[in-house]
PDB file of C-alpha atoms in Angstrom:
ATOM      1  CA  LEU D   7      -2.468  14.015  25.487  1.00 86.00           C
ATOM      2  CA  PRO D   8      -4.038  10.924  26.991  1.00 92.00           C
ATOM      3  CA  ARG D   9      -3.395   7.757  24.983  1.00 95.00           C
ATOM      4  CA  ARG D  10      -6.979   7.584  23.684  1.00 93.00           C
ATOM      5  CA  ASN D  11      -6.794  11.147  22.360  1.00 96.00           C
ATOM      6  CA  THR D  12      -3.382  10.552  20.805  1.00 97.00           C
ATOM      7  CA  ALA D  13      -4.699   7.495  18.946  1.00 97.00           C
ATOM      8  CA  LEU D  14      -7.801   9.366  17.800  1.00 98.00           C
ATOM      9  CA  LEU D  15      -5.742  12.348  16.644  1.00 98.00           C
ATOM     10  CA  ILE D  16      -3.570  10.078  14.505  1.00 98.00           C
ATOM     11  CA  GLN D  17      -6.679   8.417  13.074  1.00 98.00           C
ATOM     12  CA  LEU D  18      -8.169  11.815  12.224  1.00 98.00           C
ATOM     13  CA  ARG D  19      -4.929  13.020  10.616  1.00 98.00           C
ATOM     14  CA  THR D  20      -4.628   9.915   8.438  1.00 97.00           C
ATOM     15  CA  GLY D  21      -8.323   9.639   7.549  1.00 96.00           C
ATOM     16  CA  HIS D  22      -8.603   6.277   9.321  1.00 97.00           C
ATOM     17  CA  ALA D  23     -11.034   7.475  11.984  1.00 97.00           C
ATOM     18  CA  PRO D  24     -14.105   5.381  12.790  1.00 97.00           C
ATOM     19  CA  LEU D  25     -16.326   7.366  10.441  1.00 97.00           C
ATOM     20  CA  ASN D  26     -18.522   5.772   7.774  1.00 97.00           C
ATOM     21  CA  HIS D  27     -16.324   6.655   4.779  1.00 97.00           C
ATOM     22  CA  HIS D  28     -13.363   4.748   6.220  1.00 98.00           C
ATOM     23  CA  LEU D  29     -15.490   2.009   7.797  1.00 98.00           C
ATOM     24  CA  HIS D  30     -17.185   1.351   4.442  1.00 97.00           C
ATOM     25  CA  THR D  31     -13.794   1.168   2.732  1.00 97.00           C
ATOM     26  CA  ILE D  32     -12.690  -1.607   5.087  1.00 97.00           C
ATOM     27  CA  GLY D  33     -16.049  -3.404   4.948  1.00 97.00           C
ATOM     28  CA  ARG D  34     -17.297  -2.464   8.419  1.00 97.00           C
ATOM     29  CA  ALA D  35     -20.184  -0.175   7.362  1.00 97.00           C
ATOM     30  CA  ASP D  36     -22.920  -0.558   4.755  1.00 96.00           C
ATOM     31  CA  THR D  37     -22.606   2.981   3.459  1.00 97.00           C
ATOM     32  CA  GLN D  38     -20.153   5.875   3.248  1.00 97.00           C
ATOM     33  CA  ARG D  39     -22.943   8.335   3.991  1.00 97.00           C
ATOM     34  CA  CYS D  40     -22.906  10.446   7.120  1.00 96.00           C
ATOM     35  CA  SER D  41     -24.910   8.918   9.942  1.00 90.00           C
ATOM     36  CA  GLY D  42     -25.706  12.421  11.189  1.00 91.00           C
ATOM     37  CA  CYS D  43     -27.140  14.110   8.118  1.00 94.00           C
ATOM     38  CA  GLY D  44     -27.077  11.436   5.416  1.00 91.00           C
ATOM     39  CA  ALA D  45     -26.116  14.061   2.864  1.00 87.00           C
ATOM     40  CA  ALA D  46     -22.464  13.335   2.180  1.00 88.00           C
ATOM     41  CA  LYS D  47     -19.599  10.931   2.673  1.00 96.00           C
ATOM     42  CA  GLU D  48     -18.747  10.900   6.359  1.00 97.00           C
ATOM     43  CA  THR D  49     -15.108  11.944   6.120  1.00 97.00           C
ATOM     44  CA  VAL D  50     -13.042  13.722   8.759  1.00 98.00           C
ATOM     45  CA  LEU D  51     -13.555  17.027   6.931  1.00 97.00           C
ATOM     46  CA  HIS D  52     -17.318  16.510   6.754  1.00 97.00           C
ATOM     47  CA  PHE D  53     -17.663  15.455  10.392  1.00 98.00           C
ATOM     48  CA  VAL D  54     -15.545  18.260  11.826  1.00 98.00           C
ATOM     49  CA  LEU D  55     -16.406  21.187   9.554  1.00 98.00           C
ATOM     50  CA  GLN D  56     -19.485  20.485   7.437  1.00 97.00           C
ATOM     51  CA  CYS D  57     -22.118  18.197   8.965  1.00 97.00           C
ATOM     52  CA  ALA D  58     -25.303  20.121   9.677  1.00 96.00           C
ATOM     53  CA  LYS D  59     -26.149  17.911  12.653  1.00 97.00           C
ATOM     54  CA  PHE D  60     -23.162  19.255  14.595  1.00 98.00           C
ATOM     55  CA  SER D  61     -23.365  22.939  13.613  1.00 97.00           C
ATOM     56  CA  LEU D  62     -24.274  24.056  17.148  1.00 98.00           C
ATOM     57  CA  HIS D  63     -21.382  22.103  18.663  1.00 98.00           C
ATOM     58  CA  ARG D  64     -19.086  23.549  15.999  1.00 98.00           C
ATOM     59  CA  ARG D  65     -20.168  27.091  16.812  1.00 98.00           C
ATOM     60  CA  VAL D  66     -19.688  26.594  20.561  1.00 98.00           C
ATOM     61  CA  PHE D  67     -16.337  24.809  20.524  1.00 98.00           C
ATOM     62  CA  LEU D  68     -14.646  25.847  17.267  1.00 98.00           C
ATOM     63  CA  GLY D  69     -16.179  29.298  16.870  1.00 97.00           C
ATOM     64  CA  PRO D  70     -13.958  30.923  19.513  1.00 97.00           C
ATOM     65  CA  LEU D  71     -10.935  30.051  17.352  1.00 98.00           C
ATOM     66  CA  GLY D  72     -12.118  32.508  14.703  1.00 98.00           C
ATOM     67  CA  ARG D  73     -10.938  31.728  11.180  1.00 97.00           C
ATOM     68  CA  ASN D  74      -8.695  28.991  12.511  1.00 98.00           C
ATOM     69  CA  GLY D  75     -11.794  27.121  13.678  1.00 98.00           C
ATOM     70  CA  HIS D  76     -12.578  26.542   9.987  1.00 97.00           C
ATOM     71  CA  ARG D  77      -9.146  25.104   9.175  1.00 98.00           C
ATOM     72  CA  LEU D  78      -8.783  21.360   9.592  1.00 98.00           C
ATOM     73  CA  ASP D  79      -4.983  21.619   9.475  1.00 98.00           C
ATOM     74  CA  TYR D  80      -5.047  24.017  12.422  1.00 98.00           C
ATOM     75  CA  LEU D  81      -7.447  21.866  14.431  1.00 98.00           C
ATOM     76  CA  LEU D  82      -5.321  18.750  13.907  1.00 98.00           C
ATOM     77  CA  SER D  83      -1.884  20.243  14.490  1.00 97.00           C
ATOM     78  CA  THR D  84      -1.866  22.970  17.134  1.00 98.00           C
ATOM     79  CA  PRO D  85      -2.334  22.658  20.903  1.00 97.00           C
ATOM     80  CA  GLU D  86      -5.181  25.183  20.974  1.00 98.00           C
ATOM     81  CA  GLY D  87      -6.834  23.628  17.929  1.00 98.00           C
ATOM     82  CA  THR D  88      -6.637  20.054  19.192  1.00 98.00           C
ATOM     83  CA  SER D  89      -7.895  21.094  22.612  1.00 97.00           C
ATOM     84  CA  GLN D  90     -11.032  22.647  21.115  1.00 98.00           C
ATOM     85  CA  LEU D  91     -11.387  19.793  18.628  1.00 98.00           C
ATOM     86  CA  PHE D  92     -11.521  17.213  21.422  1.00 98.00           C
ATOM     87  CA  LYS D  93     -14.110  19.294  23.260  1.00 98.00           C
ATOM     88  CA  PHE D  94     -16.151  19.304  20.039  1.00 98.00           C
ATOM     89  CA  ILE D  95     -15.726  15.531  19.574  1.00 98.00           C
ATOM     90  CA  ASN D  96     -16.711  14.788  23.169  1.00 97.00           C
ATOM     91  CA  ALA D  97     -19.794  16.997  22.895  1.00 98.00           C
ATOM     92  CA  THR D  98     -20.976  15.263  19.695  1.00 97.00           C
ATOM     93  CA  LYS D  99     -20.535  11.801  21.247  1.00 96.00           C
ATOM     94  CA  ARG D 100     -19.840  10.544  17.719  1.00 94.00           C
ATOM     95  CA  LEU D 101     -16.349   9.085  18.253  1.00 93.00           C
TER      96      LEU D 101
END
């Protein structure tokens, strides 16, 4: 993986990604709420698998993985999963 993707993958795995839940914890965001839907804490799980704002992107990029596209552990730890995950992330332009 390119260095940027490697760093981002580690951040996603540890929950230290630049998403509002973590940013609020370290005092860099005013709220933990999702900037996309405002409905929940913006965690890695919420961003990747739950946020309504990115449901189309999720269907396009994670849907082809079948059931595995709904498993965060698969997306963060397998070559096929991480490949599709980065396509999803790039399409959302969130990170």
